[in-house]
Short mmCIF file of C-alpha atoms (C1' of nucleotides) in Angstrom, two decimals:
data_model
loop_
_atom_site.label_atom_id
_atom_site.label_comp_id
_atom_site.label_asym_id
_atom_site.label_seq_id
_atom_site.Cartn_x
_atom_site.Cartn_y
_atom_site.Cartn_z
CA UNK A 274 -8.18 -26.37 -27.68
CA UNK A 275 -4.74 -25.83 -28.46
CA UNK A 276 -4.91 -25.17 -32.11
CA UNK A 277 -2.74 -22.97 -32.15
CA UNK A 278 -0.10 -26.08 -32.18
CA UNK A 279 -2.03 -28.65 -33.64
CA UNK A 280 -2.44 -26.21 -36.81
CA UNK A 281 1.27 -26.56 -36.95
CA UNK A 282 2.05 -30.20 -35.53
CA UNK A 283 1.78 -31.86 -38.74
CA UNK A 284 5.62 -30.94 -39.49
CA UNK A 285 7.66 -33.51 -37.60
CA UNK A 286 11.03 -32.50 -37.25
CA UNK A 287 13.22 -31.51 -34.47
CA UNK A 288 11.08 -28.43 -34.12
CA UNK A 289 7.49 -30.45 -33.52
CA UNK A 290 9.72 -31.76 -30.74
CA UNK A 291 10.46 -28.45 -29.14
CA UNK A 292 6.84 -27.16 -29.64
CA UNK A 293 5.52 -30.62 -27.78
CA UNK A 294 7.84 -29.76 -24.52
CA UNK A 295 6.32 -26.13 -25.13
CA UNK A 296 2.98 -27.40 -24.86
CA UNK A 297 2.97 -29.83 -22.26
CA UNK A 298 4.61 -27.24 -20.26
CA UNK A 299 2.18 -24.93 -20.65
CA UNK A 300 -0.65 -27.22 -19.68
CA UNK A 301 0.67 -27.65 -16.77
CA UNK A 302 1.52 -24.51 -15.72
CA UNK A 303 -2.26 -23.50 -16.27
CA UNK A 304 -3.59 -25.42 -14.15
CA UNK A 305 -1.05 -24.04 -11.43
CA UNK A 306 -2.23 -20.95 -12.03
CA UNK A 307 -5.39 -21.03 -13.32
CA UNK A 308 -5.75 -19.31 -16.14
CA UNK A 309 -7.40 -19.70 -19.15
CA UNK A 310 -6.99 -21.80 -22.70
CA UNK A 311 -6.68 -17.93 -24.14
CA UNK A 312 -4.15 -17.25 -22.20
CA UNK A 313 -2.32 -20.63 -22.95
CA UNK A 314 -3.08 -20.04 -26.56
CA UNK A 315 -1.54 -16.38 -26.98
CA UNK A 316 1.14 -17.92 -25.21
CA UNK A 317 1.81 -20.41 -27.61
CA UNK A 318 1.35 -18.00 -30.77
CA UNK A 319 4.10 -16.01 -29.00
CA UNK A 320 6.65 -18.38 -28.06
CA UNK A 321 6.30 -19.54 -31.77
CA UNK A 322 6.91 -16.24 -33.03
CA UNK A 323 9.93 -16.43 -30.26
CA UNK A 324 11.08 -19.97 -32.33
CA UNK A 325 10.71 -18.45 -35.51
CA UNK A 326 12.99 -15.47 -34.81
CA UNK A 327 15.73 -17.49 -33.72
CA UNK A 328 15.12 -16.13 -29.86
CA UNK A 329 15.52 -19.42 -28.37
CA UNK A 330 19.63 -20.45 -29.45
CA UNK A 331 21.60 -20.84 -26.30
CA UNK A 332 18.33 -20.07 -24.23
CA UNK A 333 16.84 -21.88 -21.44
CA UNK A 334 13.56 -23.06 -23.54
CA UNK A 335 11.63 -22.98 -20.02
CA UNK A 336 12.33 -19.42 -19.10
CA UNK A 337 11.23 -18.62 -22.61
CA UNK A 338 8.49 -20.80 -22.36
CA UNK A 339 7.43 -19.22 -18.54
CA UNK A 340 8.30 -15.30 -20.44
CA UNK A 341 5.98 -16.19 -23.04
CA UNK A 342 3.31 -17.14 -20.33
CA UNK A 343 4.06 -14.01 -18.22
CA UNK A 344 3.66 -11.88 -21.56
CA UNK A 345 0.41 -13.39 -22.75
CA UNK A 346 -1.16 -12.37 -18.97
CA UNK A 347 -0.03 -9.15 -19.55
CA UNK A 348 -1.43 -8.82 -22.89
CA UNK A 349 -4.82 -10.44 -22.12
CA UNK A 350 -4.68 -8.63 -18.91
CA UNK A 351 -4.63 -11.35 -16.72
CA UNK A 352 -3.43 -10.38 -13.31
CA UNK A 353 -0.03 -12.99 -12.56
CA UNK A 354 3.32 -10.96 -11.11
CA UNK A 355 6.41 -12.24 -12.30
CA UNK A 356 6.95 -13.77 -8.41
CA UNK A 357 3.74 -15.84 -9.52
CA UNK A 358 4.77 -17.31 -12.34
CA UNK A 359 8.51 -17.90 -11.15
CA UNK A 360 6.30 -20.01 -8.15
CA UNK A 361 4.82 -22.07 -10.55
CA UNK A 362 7.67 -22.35 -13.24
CA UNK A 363 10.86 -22.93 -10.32
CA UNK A 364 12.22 -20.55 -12.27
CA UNK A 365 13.98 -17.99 -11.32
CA UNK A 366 11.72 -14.50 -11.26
CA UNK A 367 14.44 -12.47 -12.71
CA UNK A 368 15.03 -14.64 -15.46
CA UNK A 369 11.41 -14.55 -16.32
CA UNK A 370 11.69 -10.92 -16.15
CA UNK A 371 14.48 -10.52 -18.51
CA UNK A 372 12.93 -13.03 -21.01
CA UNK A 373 9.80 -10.88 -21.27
CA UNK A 374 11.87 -8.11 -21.32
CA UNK A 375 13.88 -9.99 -24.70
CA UNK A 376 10.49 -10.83 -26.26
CA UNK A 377 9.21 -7.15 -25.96
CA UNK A 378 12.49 -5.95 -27.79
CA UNK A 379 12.43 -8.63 -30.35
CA UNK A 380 9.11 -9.25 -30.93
CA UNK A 381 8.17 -6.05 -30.58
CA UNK A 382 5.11 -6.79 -28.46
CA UNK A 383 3.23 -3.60 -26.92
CA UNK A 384 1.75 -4.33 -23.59
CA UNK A 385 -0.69 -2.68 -22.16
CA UNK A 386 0.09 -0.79 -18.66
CA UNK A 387 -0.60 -3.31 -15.73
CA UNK A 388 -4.07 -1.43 -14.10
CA UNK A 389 -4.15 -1.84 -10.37
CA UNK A 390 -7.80 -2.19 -10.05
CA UNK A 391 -7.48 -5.47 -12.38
CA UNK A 392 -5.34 -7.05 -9.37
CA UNK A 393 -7.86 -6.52 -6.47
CA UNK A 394 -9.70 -9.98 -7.59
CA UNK A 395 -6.70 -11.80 -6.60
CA UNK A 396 -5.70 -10.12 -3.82
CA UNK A 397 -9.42 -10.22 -1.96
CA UNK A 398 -10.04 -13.84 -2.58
CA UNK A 399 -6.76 -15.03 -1.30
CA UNK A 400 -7.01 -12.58 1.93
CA UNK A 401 -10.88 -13.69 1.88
CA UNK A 402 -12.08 -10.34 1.55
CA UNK A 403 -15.86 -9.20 0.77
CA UNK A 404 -17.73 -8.34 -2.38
CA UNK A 405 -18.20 -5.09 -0.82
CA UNK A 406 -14.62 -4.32 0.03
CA UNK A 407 -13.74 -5.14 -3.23
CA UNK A 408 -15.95 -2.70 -4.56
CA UNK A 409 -14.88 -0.02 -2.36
CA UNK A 410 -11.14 -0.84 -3.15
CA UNK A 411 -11.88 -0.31 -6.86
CA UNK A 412 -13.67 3.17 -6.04
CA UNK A 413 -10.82 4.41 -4.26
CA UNK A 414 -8.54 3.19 -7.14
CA UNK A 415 -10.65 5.13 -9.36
CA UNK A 416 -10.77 8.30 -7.71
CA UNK A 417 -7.87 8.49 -6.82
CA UNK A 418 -7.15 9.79 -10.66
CA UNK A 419 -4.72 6.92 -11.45
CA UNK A 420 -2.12 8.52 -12.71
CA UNK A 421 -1.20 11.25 -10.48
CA UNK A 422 -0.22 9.09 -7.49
CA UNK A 423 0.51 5.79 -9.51
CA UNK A 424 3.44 6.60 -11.84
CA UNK A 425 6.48 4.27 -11.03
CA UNK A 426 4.45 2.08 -8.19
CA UNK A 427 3.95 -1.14 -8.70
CA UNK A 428 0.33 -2.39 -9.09
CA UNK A 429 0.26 -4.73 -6.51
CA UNK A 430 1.76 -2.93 -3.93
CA UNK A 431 -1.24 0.11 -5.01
CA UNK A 432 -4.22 -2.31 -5.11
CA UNK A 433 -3.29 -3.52 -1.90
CA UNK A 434 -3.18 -0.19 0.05
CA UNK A 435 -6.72 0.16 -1.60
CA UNK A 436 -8.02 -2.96 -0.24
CA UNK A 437 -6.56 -2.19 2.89
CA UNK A 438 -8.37 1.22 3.22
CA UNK A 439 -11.62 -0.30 2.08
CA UNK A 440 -11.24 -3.21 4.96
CA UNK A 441 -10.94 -0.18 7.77
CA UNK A 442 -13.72 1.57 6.14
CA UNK A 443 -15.98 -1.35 5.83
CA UNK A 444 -14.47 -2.49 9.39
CA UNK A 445 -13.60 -5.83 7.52
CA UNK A 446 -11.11 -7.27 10.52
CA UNK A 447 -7.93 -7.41 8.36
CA UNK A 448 -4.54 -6.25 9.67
CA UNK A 449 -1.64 -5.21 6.57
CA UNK A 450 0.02 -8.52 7.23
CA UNK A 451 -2.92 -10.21 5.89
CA UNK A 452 -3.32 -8.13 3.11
CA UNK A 453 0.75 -7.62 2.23
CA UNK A 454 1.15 -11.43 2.22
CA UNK A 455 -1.93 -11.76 0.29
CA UNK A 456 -0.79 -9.40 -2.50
CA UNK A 457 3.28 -10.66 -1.98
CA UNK A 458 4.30 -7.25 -0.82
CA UNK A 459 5.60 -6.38 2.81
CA UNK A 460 3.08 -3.41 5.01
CA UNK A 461 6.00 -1.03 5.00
CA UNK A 462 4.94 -0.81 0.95
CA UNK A 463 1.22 -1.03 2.33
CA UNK A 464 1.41 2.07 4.45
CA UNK A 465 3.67 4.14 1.76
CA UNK A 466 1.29 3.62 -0.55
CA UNK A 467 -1.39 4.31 1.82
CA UNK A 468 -0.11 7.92 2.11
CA UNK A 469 -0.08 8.59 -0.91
CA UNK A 470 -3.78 7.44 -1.14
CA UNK A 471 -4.79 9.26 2.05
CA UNK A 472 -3.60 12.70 0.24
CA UNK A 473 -5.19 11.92 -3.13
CA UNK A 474 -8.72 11.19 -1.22
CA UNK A 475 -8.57 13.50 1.37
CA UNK A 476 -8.72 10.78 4.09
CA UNK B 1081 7.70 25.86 -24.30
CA UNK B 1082 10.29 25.06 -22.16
CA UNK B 1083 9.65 27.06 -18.70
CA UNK B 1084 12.91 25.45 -17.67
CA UNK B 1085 16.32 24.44 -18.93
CA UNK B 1086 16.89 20.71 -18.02
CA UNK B 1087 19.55 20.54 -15.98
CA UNK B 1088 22.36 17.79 -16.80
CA UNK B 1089 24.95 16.35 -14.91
CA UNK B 1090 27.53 13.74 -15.74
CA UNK B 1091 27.66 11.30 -13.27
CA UNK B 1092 30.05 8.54 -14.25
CA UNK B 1093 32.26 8.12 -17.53
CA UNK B 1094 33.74 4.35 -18.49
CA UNK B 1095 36.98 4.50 -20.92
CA UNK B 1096 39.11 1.66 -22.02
CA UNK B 1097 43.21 2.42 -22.45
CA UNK B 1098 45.66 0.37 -24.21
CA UNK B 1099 49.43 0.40 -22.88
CA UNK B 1100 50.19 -1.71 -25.65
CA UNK B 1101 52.36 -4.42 -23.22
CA UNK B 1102 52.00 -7.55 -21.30
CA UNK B 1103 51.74 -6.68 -17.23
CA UNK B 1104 52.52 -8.58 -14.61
CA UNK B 1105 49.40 -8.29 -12.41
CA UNK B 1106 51.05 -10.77 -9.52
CA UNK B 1107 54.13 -8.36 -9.27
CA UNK B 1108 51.73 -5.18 -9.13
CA UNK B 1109 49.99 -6.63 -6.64
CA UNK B 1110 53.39 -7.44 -4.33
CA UNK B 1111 54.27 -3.63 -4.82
CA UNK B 1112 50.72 -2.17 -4.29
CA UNK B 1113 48.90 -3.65 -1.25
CA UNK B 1114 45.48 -1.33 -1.87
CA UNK B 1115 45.02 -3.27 -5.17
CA UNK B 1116 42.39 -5.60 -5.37
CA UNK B 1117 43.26 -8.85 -7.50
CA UNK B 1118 41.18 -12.43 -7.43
CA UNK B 1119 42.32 -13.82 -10.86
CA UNK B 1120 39.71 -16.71 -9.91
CA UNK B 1121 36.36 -14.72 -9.98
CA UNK B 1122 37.40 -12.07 -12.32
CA UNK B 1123 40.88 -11.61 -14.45
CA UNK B 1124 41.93 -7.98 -13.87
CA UNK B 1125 43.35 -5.98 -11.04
CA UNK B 1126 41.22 -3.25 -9.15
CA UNK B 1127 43.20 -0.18 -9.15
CA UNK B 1128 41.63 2.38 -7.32
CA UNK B 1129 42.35 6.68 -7.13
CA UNK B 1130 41.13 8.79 -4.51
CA UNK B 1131 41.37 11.67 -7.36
CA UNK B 1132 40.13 11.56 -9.57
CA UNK B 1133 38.03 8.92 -7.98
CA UNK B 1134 37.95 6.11 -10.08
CA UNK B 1135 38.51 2.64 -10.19
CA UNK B 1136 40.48 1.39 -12.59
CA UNK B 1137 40.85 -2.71 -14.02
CA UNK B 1138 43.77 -3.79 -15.46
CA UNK B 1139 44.50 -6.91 -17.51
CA UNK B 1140 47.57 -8.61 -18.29
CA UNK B 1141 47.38 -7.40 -21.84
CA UNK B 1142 47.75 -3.86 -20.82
CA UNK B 1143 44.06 -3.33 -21.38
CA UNK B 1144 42.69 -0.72 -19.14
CA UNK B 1145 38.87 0.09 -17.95
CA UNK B 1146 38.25 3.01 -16.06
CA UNK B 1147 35.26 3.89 -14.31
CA UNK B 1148 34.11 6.63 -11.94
CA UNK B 1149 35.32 10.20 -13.45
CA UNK B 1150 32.77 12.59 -13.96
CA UNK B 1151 33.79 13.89 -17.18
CA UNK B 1152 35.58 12.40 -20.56
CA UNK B 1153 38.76 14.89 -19.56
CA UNK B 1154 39.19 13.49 -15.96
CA UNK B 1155 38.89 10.36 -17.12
CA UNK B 1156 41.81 10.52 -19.45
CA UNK B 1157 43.64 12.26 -16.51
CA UNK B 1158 42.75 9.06 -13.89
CA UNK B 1159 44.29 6.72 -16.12
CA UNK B 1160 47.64 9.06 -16.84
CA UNK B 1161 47.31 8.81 -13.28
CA UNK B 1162 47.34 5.40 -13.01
CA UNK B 1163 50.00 4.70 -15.21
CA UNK B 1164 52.30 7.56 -13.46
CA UNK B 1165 51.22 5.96 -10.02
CA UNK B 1166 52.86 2.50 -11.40
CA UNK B 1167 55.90 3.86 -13.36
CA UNK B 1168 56.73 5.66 -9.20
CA UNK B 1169 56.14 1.93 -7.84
CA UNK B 1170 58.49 0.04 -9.89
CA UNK B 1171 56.43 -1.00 -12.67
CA UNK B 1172 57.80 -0.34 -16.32
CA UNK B 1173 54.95 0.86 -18.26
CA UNK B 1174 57.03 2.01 -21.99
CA UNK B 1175 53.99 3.83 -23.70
CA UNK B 1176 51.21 6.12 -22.50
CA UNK B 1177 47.77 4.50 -22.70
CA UNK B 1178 45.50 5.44 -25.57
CA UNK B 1179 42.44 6.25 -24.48
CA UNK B 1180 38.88 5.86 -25.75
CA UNK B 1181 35.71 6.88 -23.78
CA UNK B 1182 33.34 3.86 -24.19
CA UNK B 1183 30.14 4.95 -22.29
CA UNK B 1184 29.18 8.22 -20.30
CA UNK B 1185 25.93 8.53 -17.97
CA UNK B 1186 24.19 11.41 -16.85
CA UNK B 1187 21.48 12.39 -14.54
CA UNK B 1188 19.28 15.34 -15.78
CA UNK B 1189 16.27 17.19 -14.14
CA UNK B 1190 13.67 18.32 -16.76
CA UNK B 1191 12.21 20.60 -13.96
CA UNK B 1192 8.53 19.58 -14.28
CA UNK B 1193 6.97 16.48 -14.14
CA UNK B 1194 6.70 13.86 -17.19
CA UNK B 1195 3.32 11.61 -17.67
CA UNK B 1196 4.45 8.23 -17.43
CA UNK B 1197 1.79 6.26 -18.53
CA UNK B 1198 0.58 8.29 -21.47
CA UNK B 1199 4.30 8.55 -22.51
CA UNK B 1200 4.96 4.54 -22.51
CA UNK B 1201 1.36 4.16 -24.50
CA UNK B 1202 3.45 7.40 -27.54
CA UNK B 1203 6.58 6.85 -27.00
CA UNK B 1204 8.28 4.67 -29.84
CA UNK B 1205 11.09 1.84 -28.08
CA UNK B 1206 10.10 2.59 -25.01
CA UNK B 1207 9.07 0.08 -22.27
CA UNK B 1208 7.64 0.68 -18.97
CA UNK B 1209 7.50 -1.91 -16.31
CA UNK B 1210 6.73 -0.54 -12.64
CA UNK B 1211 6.16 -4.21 -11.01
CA UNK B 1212 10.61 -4.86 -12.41
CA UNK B 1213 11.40 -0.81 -12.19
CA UNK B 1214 9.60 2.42 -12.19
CA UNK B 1215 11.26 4.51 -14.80
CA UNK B 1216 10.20 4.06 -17.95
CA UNK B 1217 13.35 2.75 -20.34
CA UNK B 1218 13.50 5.03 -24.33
CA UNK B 1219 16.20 3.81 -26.85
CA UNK B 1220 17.09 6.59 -28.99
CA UNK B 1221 18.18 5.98 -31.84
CA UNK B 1222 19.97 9.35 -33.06
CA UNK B 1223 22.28 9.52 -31.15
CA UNK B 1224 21.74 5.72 -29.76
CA UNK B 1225 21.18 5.84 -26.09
CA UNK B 1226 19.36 4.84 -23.60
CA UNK B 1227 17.33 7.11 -21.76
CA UNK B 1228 15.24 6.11 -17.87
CA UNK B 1229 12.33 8.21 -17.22
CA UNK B 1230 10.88 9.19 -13.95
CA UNK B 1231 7.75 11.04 -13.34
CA UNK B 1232 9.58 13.42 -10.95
CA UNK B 1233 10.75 14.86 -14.22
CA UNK B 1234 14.15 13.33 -13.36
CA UNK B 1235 16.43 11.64 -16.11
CA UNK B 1236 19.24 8.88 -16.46
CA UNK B 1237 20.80 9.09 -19.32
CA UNK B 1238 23.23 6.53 -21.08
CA UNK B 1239 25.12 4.76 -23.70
CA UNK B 1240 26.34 8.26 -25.20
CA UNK B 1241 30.18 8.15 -26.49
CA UNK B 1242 30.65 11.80 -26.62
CA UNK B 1243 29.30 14.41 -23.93
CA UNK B 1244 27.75 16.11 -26.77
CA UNK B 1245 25.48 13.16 -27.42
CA UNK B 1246 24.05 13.28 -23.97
CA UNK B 1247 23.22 16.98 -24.62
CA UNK B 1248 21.13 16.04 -28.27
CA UNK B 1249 19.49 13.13 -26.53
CA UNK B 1250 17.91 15.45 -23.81
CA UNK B 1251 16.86 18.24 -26.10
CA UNK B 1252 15.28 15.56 -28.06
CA UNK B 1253 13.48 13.61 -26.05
CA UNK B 1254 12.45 16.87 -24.17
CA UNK B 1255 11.18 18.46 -27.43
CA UNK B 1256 9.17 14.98 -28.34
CA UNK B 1257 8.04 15.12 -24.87
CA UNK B 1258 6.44 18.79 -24.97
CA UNK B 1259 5.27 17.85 -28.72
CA UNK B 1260 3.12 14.93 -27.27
CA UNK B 1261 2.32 17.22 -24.24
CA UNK B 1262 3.47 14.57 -21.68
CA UNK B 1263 5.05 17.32 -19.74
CA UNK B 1264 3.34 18.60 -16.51
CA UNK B 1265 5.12 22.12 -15.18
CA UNK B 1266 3.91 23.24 -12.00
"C1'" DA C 632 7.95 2.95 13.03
"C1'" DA C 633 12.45 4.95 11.49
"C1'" DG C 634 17.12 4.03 9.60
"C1'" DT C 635 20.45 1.71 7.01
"C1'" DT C 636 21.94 -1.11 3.43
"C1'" DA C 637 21.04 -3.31 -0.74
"C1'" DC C 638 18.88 -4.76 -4.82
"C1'" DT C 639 15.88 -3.75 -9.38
"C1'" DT C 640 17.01 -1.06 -14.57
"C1'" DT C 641 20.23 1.24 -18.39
"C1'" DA C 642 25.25 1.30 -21.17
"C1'" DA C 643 30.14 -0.21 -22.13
"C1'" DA C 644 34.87 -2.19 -22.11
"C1'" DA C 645 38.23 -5.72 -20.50
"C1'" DA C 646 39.73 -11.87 -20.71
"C1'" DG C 647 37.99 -16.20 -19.99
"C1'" DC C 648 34.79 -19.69 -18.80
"C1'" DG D 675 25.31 -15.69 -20.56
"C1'" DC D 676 28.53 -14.91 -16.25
"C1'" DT D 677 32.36 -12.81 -13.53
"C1'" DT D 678 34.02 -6.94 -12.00
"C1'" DT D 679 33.84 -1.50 -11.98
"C1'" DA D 680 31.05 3.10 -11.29
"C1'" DA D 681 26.89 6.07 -11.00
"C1'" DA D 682 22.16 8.18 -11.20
"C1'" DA D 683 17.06 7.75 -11.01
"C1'" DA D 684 12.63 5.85 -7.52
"C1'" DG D 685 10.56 1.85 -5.68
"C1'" DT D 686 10.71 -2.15 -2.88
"C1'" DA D 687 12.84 -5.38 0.43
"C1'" DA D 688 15.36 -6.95 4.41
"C1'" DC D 689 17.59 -6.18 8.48
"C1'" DT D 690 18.57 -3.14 13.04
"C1'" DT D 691 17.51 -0.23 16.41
#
DNA sequence: AAGTTACTTTAAAAAGC
DNA sequence: GCTTTAAAAAGTAACTT
């Protein structure tokens, strides 16, 4: 695991030693948020592409390092916010965010738009939500044709209201506070996006 | 085609003077109390007009920013302004300021709705981010602004020097926008 | 739950840290 | 990179009432 550095480890100069602190980083900010040695890997390959074009002079090589992380989840689409990565980094979320934000420009990385329905995982098994709400959640995602009610939300805030609306449905004994703090979003952004859901499914 | 002419509005212009002479911002300050001056978080002077209104930093160079005006021409008037307001309060200011217009922004309504998503997966330079912001961000390069998308239809527009350039960026991006039919009119 | 205020993003200049 | 200014867009957040 980790090729992508060893393949490249065999040069020792002040770079190796920069790539090392890269690595170790990100091995340990895997495991705090569990994702995968893909993940970790495309995160690697880009914050070596980062090196290579210079991005890192008069940087902070751990906000890089946390932007390259936060970039390969989007790529792979891995559900982490930036607010979950900043946890698990100490570093600060809008930092993060204007790393990535650097990388995009200068790497010129194409991500793919962050899909609600890809964030309901995470949100159900922190709130402890069933298989079956989860299900329903996605459905009303679905049909709710995306795009015409999603535009400019964020994802989280969207795949929340769903799961929220699937846990009255399925009478799942949730209130919004349990679902807003699971998803990191407060109700008030539960229950706007709820409208908006209750129009597009005729609820 | 176009069922509606966007509608543009400039909201805020930014132009940078030159009186070509040192100022005293401590005796400015003594002789008007309005002005706003904390050489230790920032080095120029806050000088604000109610008309136009604008707000207005000097520096001790005689370097001027002003900010606020709604068009390049009031602009140039807020900072004659300025310099008239000082010459009445005691101030010796020899030369009129030069002044170039540095940045304008603009609001503009394309009257129907734009398609977000399918415009961040076409659109070249463009970068859309709802979890930091929901308008999608365009850099055009001819001219080179900066253009914020909404899906209300609903523009921001900035970076353009000249009023005119605000104008070419709009019809452009609304002409790609039609072309790639990520326009939704009612 | 409604209201208010405030912060996110974009551009640009100024002098200095 | 930061500090300060102004202004719009639409979403989200944090307080009050």
């Amino acid at each position: 695991r980790l090729r992508t550095w060893d393949s490249r480890s065999q040069v020792h100069e002040p770079v190796d030693r920069n790539f090392r602190q890269a690595f170790s980083e990100l091995d340990r900010l895997k495991d705090k948020l569990a994702v995968g040695d893909s993940v970790i890997e495309k995160a690697a390959y880009i914050y070596r592409k980062a090196l290579e074009k210079g991005l890192v002079r008069g940087r902070s090589i751990s906000a890089l390092i946390a932007s390259a992380l936060y970039a390969a989840c989007r790529d792979t689409e891995t559900p982490r916010t930036l607010k979950d990565i900043g946890q698990a980094s100490n570093i600060k979320r809008k930092d993060i965010a204007r790393c990535y934000r650097l990388l995009l420009r200068e790497l010129n990385l194409k991500m793919p738009v962050v899909d609600p329905v890809k964030c309901i995982s995470r949100i159900a098994s922190k709130a402890g939500l069933s298989e079956k709400t989860k299900r329903k959640a996605t459905k009303i995602l679905q049909t709710a044709e995306e795009q015409k009610i999603s535009a400019g939300k964020d994802p989280m805030g969207l795949a929340a209201a769903a799961l929220y609306v699937a846990c009255v449905t399925n009478g799942e004994n949730k209130t919004q506070r349990d679902v807003a703090e699971a998803a990191g979003v407060t109700e008030v952004t539960i229950r706007n996006r709820y409208k908006g859901l209750k129009v597009a499914l005729n609820l | 085609m176009p069922q509606t002419k966007p509608m543009v509005s400039v909201e805020n212009v930014v132009a940078s003077a030159d009186v070509m002479q040192k100022m005293d911002l401590n005796d400015i300050t003594r002789k008007f109390p309005d002005v706003e001056y904390h050489p230790d978080s920032f080095p120029g002077l806050v000088f604000r007009l109610k008309t136009p209104k604008t707000a207005t930093l000097i520096f001790t160079s005689g370097k001027m920013v002003c900010t606020g005006s709604k068009s390049e021409e009031l602009a140039k008037k807020a900072v004659k302004t300025v310099v008239q307001d000082l010459r009445k309060g005691g101030i010796k200011v020899k030369k009129n300021a030069v002044v170039t217009i540095q940045n304008i922004v603009a609001s503009i309504n394309l009257g129907g709705k734009i398609h977000l998503e399918q415009a961040a997966r076409t659109l070249p330079r463009s970068m859309y981010e709802p979890e930091q912001f929901p308008g999608l961000i365009h850099r055009m390069v001819d001219p080179k602004t900066v253009i914020l998308l909404f899906s209300s239809g609903k523009l921001v527009c900035t970076g353009a020097k000249h009023e005119e350039d605000v104008y070419r960026s709009v019809n452009n991006l609304h002409a790609l926008l039609e072309e790639k039919e990520l326009m939704i009119y009612d």
